[in-house]
XYZ file of N, CA, C and O in Angstrom:
320
model
N 172.044 9.239 -197.167
C 171.740 10.321 -197.475
C 172.024 11.712 -196.384
O 172.206 12.634 -196.568
N 171.255 11.939 -195.418
C 170.851 12.642 -194.555
C 172.415 12.886 -193.516
O 172.623 14.164 -193.712
N 172.710 11.599 -193.361
C 174.133 12.227 -192.544
C 175.360 12.971 -193.844
O 175.879 13.536 -193.733
N 175.267 12.798 -195.091
C 175.976 13.194 -196.270
C 175.665 14.571 -196.192
O 176.753 15.480 -196.418
N 174.778 14.589 -195.912
C 174.230 16.150 -196.539
C 174.295 16.769 -194.750
O 174.370 18.071 -194.983
N 174.710 16.502 -193.760
C 174.769 17.252 -192.836
C 173.745 17.196 -191.988
O 173.729 18.058 -190.801
N 172.468 16.206 -192.082
C 171.322 16.749 -191.889
C 171.567 15.820 -190.366
O 171.844 14.492 -190.676
N 170.399 15.311 -189.506
C 170.608 15.059 -188.590
C 169.580 13.722 -189.112
O 168.888 13.592 -189.713
N 170.007 12.559 -188.749
C 169.212 10.460 -189.267
C 168.295 10.591 -189.000
O 168.123 10.341 -187.894
N 167.350 10.785 -189.262
C 165.823 10.155 -188.297
C 164.756 9.579 -189.184
O 163.741 8.979 -189.200
N 165.719 8.849 -190.576
C 164.711 8.118 -191.160
C 165.423 6.739 -191.138
O 167.128 6.532 -191.280
N 164.896 5.667 -190.792
C 165.053 4.064 -190.511
C 164.770 3.387 -192.056
O 163.624 3.510 -192.430
N 165.404 2.257 -192.236
C 165.208 1.782 -193.637
C 165.009 0.423 -193.118
O 165.520 -0.263 -192.533
N 163.779 0.164 -193.189
C 163.204 -1.829 -192.453
C 163.580 -2.458 -194.352
O 162.805 -2.266 -195.346
N 164.637 -3.251 -194.468
C 165.302 -4.361 -196.104
C 164.130 -5.047 -196.478
O 163.804 -4.781 -197.094
N 164.334 -5.509 -195.431
C 163.073 -7.309 -195.890
C 162.916 -7.559 -194.890
O 163.280 -8.358 -193.748
N 161.708 -8.857 -195.011
C 161.382 -9.549 -193.527
C 160.708 -10.280 -194.538
O 159.918 -11.222 -195.272
N 160.811 -12.113 -194.099
C 159.915 -12.569 -194.129
C 158.972 -13.646 -193.490
O 159.637 -13.792 -192.315
N 158.337 -14.257 -193.794
C 157.139 -15.246 -192.647
C 157.177 -16.568 -193.453
O 156.904 -16.504 -194.459
N 157.872 -17.442 -192.571
C 157.078 -18.959 -193.451
C 155.854 -19.002 -193.671
O 154.850 -19.036 -192.699
N 155.548 -19.860 -194.472
C 153.995 -20.067 -195.000
C 153.418 -20.521 -193.728
O 152.238 -20.427 -193.816
N 154.055 -22.042 -193.277
C 153.090 -22.394 -191.671
C 152.652 -21.725 -190.728
O 151.515 -22.067 -190.178
N 153.236 -20.099 -190.741
C 152.891 -19.208 -189.697
C 152.352 -17.615 -190.629
O 151.398 -17.196 -189.611
N 151.829 -17.909 -191.715
C 151.908 -16.575 -191.908
C 150.056 -16.173 -191.919
O 149.335 -17.704 -191.874
N 149.120 -15.041 -191.789
C 147.878 -14.842 -191.597
C 147.673 -14.816 -190.181
O 146.635 -14.654 -190.204
N 148.748 -15.216 -189.388
C 148.190 -15.354 -187.763
C 148.916 -13.461 -187.103
O 148.858 -13.253 -186.349
N 149.231 -12.672 -188.207
C 149.567 -11.591 -187.511
C 151.125 -11.439 -187.256
O 151.247 -10.562 -186.377
N 151.622 -12.679 -187.268
C 153.136 -12.497 -186.680
C 154.166 -11.363 -187.804
O 154.740 -10.605 -187.085
N 153.961 -11.339 -188.634
C 154.535 -9.828 -189.457
C 154.136 -8.878 -189.017
O 155.111 -7.481 -188.590
N 153.062 -8.347 -188.815
C 152.417 -6.909 -188.135
C 153.142 -7.106 -186.628
O 153.453 -5.564 -186.665
N 153.083 -7.740 -186.105
C 153.931 -8.221 -184.581
C 155.254 -7.542 -185.176
O 155.259 -6.480 -183.906
N 155.723 -8.174 -185.213
C 157.154 -7.700 -185.810
C 157.618 -6.374 -186.350
O 158.236 -5.571 -185.478
N 157.144 -5.465 -187.500
C 156.857 -4.786 -187.707
C 156.697 -3.768 -186.862
O 157.392 -2.504 -186.247
N 155.375 -3.674 -185.889
C 155.328 -3.228 -184.675
C 156.626 -2.971 -183.783
O 156.780 -1.894 -183.279
N 157.048 -4.235 -183.879
C 158.273 -4.325 -182.145
C 159.270 -3.449 -182.815
O 160.002 -2.525 -182.250
N 159.699 -3.295 -184.607
C 160.415 -2.955 -185.068
C 160.142 -1.142 -185.133
O 161.121 -0.242 -184.369
N 159.097 -0.815 -185.053
C 158.691 1.062 -184.769
C 158.490 0.878 -183.922
O 159.062 1.957 -183.442
N 158.354 0.668 -182.777
C 158.717 0.890 -181.470
C 159.918 1.118 -181.288
O 160.577 2.243 -180.628
N 161.299 0.034 -181.360
C 162.454 0.300 -181.271
C 163.012 1.238 -182.088
O 164.732 1.785 -181.738
N 162.654 1.538 -183.001
C 163.089 2.918 -183.830
C 162.989 4.210 -183.513
O 163.417 5.155 -183.418
N 161.432 4.235 -182.794
C 161.110 5.233 -182.533
C 161.940 5.549 -181.471
O 162.339 6.473 -181.033
N 161.999 4.282 -180.166
C 163.259 4.937 -179.354
C 164.580 4.896 -179.071
O 165.350 5.874 -178.277
N 164.862 4.798 -180.375
C 166.295 5.315 -180.947
C 166.447 6.428 -181.754
O 167.749 6.744 -181.863
N 165.379 7.555 -181.556
C 165.314 8.457 -182.287
C 164.864 8.633 -183.561
O 164.902 9.888 -184.029
N 164.589 7.593 -184.218
C 163.996 7.871 -186.060
C 162.808 8.466 -186.157
O 161.981 8.415 -184.645
N 162.518 9.617 -186.836
C 160.917 9.767 -186.796
C 160.189 9.091 -188.017
O 159.285 9.411 -188.267
N 161.012 8.567 -188.984
C 160.381 8.067 -190.160
C 160.872 6.740 -190.374
O 161.806 6.400 -189.948
N 160.435 5.624 -191.134
C 160.286 4.985 -191.934
C 160.291 4.372 -193.309
O 159.120 4.687 -193.625
N 161.389 3.212 -193.718
C 161.278 3.227 -195.334
C 161.152 1.734 -195.361
O 161.993 1.110 -194.396
N 159.834 1.211 -195.780
C 160.017 -0.214 -195.878
C 160.226 -0.406 -197.460
O 159.824 -0.407 -198.107
N 161.393 -1.687 -197.358
C 161.750 -1.762 -198.597
C 161.358 -3.050 -198.906
O 161.403 -3.887 -197.657
N 161.313 -4.022 -200.125
C 161.659 -5.333 -200.645
C 160.496 -5.689 -200.359
O 160.115 -7.435 -199.673
N 158.913 -5.703 -199.844
C 157.743 -6.531 -199.806
C 157.461 -6.861 -200.862
O 157.945 -6.269 -202.532
N 156.871 -8.414 -200.963
C 156.913 -9.168 -201.823
C 155.679 -9.006 -202.782
O 154.504 -8.111 -202.215
N 155.203 -8.502 -204.460
C 154.470 -8.451 -204.692
C 153.154 -8.803 -204.929
O 151.906 -8.874 -204.311
N 153.361 -10.494 -204.007
C 152.097 -11.367 -203.860
C 151.063 -10.874 -202.523
O 150.652 -11.875 -201.843
N 152.268 -10.390 -201.504
C 151.974 -9.974 -200.175
C 150.816 -9.486 -199.738
O 150.553 -8.560 -200.695
N 149.963 -10.030 -199.170
C 148.783 -9.517 -199.100
C 148.639 -7.722 -198.129
O 149.980 -7.531 -197.772
N 148.103 -6.861 -198.709
C 148.278 -5.250 -198.243
C 147.711 -5.250 -196.837
O 147.245 -6.634 -196.037
N 148.886 -4.316 -196.413
C 148.987 -4.330 -194.816
C 148.599 -2.717 -194.422
O 147.950 -2.473 -195.192
N 148.567 -2.795 -192.983
C 148.353 -1.038 -192.798
C 149.461 -0.013 -193.493
O 149.371 1.113 -193.012
N 150.793 -0.945 -194.300
C 151.619 0.483 -194.539
C 151.319 0.568 -195.986
O 151.003 -0.396 -196.680
N 151.412 1.893 -196.176
C 150.719 2.064 -197.702
C 151.686 1.801 -198.688
O 153.197 2.199 -198.442
N 151.906 1.402 -200.127
C 152.815 0.746 -200.668
C 153.279 1.736 -201.897
O 151.558 2.779 -202.281
N 154.179 2.450 -202.263
C 154.846 3.144 -203.149
C 156.355 2.289 -203.484
O 157.247 2.062 -203.292
N 155.642 2.003 -205.374
C 157.081 1.153 -205.774
C 157.520 2.548 -206.282
O 157.224 3.432 -206.918
N 159.124 2.466 -205.326
C 160.184 3.133 -206.159
C 161.195 2.374 -206.661
O 161.714 3.008 -207.914
N 161.336 1.215 -206.677
C 162.341 0.387 -207.890
C 161.687 -1.229 -207.537
O 161.324 -1.723 -206.249
N 162.227 -1.861 -208.561
C 162.026 -3.636 -208.465
C 163.573 -3.989 -207.733
O 164.475 -3.655 -208.870
N 163.359 -4.971 -207.607
C 164.584 -6.265 -207.206
C 164.483 -7.633 -207.106
O 163.278 -7.908 -207.109
N 165.505 -8.473 -207.850
C 165.216 -9.510 -207.705
C 166.091 -10.124 -206.967
O 166.639 -10.004 -205.997
N 165.094 -11.181 -205.558
C 165.342 -11.807 -204.317
C 166.196 -13.139 -204.767
O 165.323 -13.952 -205.560
N 167.284 -13.475 -204.159
C 168.489 -15.027 -204.562
C 168.288 -15.669 -203.239
O 168.266 -15.019 -202.294
N 167.739 -17.045 -203.775
C 168.019 -17.738 -202.419
C 168.709 -18.958 -203.120
O 168.597 -19.463 -204.355
N 169.624 -19.933 -202.122
C 170.174 -20.935 -202.191
C 170.065 -21.726 -200.882
O 170.278 -21.313 -199.632
N 170.420 -23.277 -200.964
C 169.718 -23.828 -199.629
C 171.617 -24.301 -199.650
O 172.320 -24.292 -200.283
N 171.771 -23.997 -198.210
C 172.650 -24.010 -197.730
C 173.331 -25.677 -196.893
O 172.939 -26.152 -196.478
N 174.108 -26.477 -197.820
C 174.750 -27.910 -197.297
C 175.385 -27.775 -196.428
O 176.553 -27.074 -196.160
N 175.682 -28.892 -196.280
C 177.231 -29.552 -195.723
C 178.387 -29.068 -196.538
O 178.408 -29.826 -197.456
N 179.540 -28.719 -196.079
C 180.257 -28.534 -196.987
C 180.936 -29.532 -197.173
O 181.231 -30.971 -196.549
């Protein structure tokens, strides 16, 4: 939307992230988000929007505001 308005694009969107249950709780998600924030800043972004956090995710350091809800689908891919 910023580009459509002719404004500089300074907002990045982190759409989704999943952590396998076997490593949940050791800070891997926080580490990955921190690395993403550094990369965003280095690319010139000043703001970030985080989307698709699961309702049952433990609260983190990122404040949550619900804009809309989505359904996440998955499918196991087997041998064709």
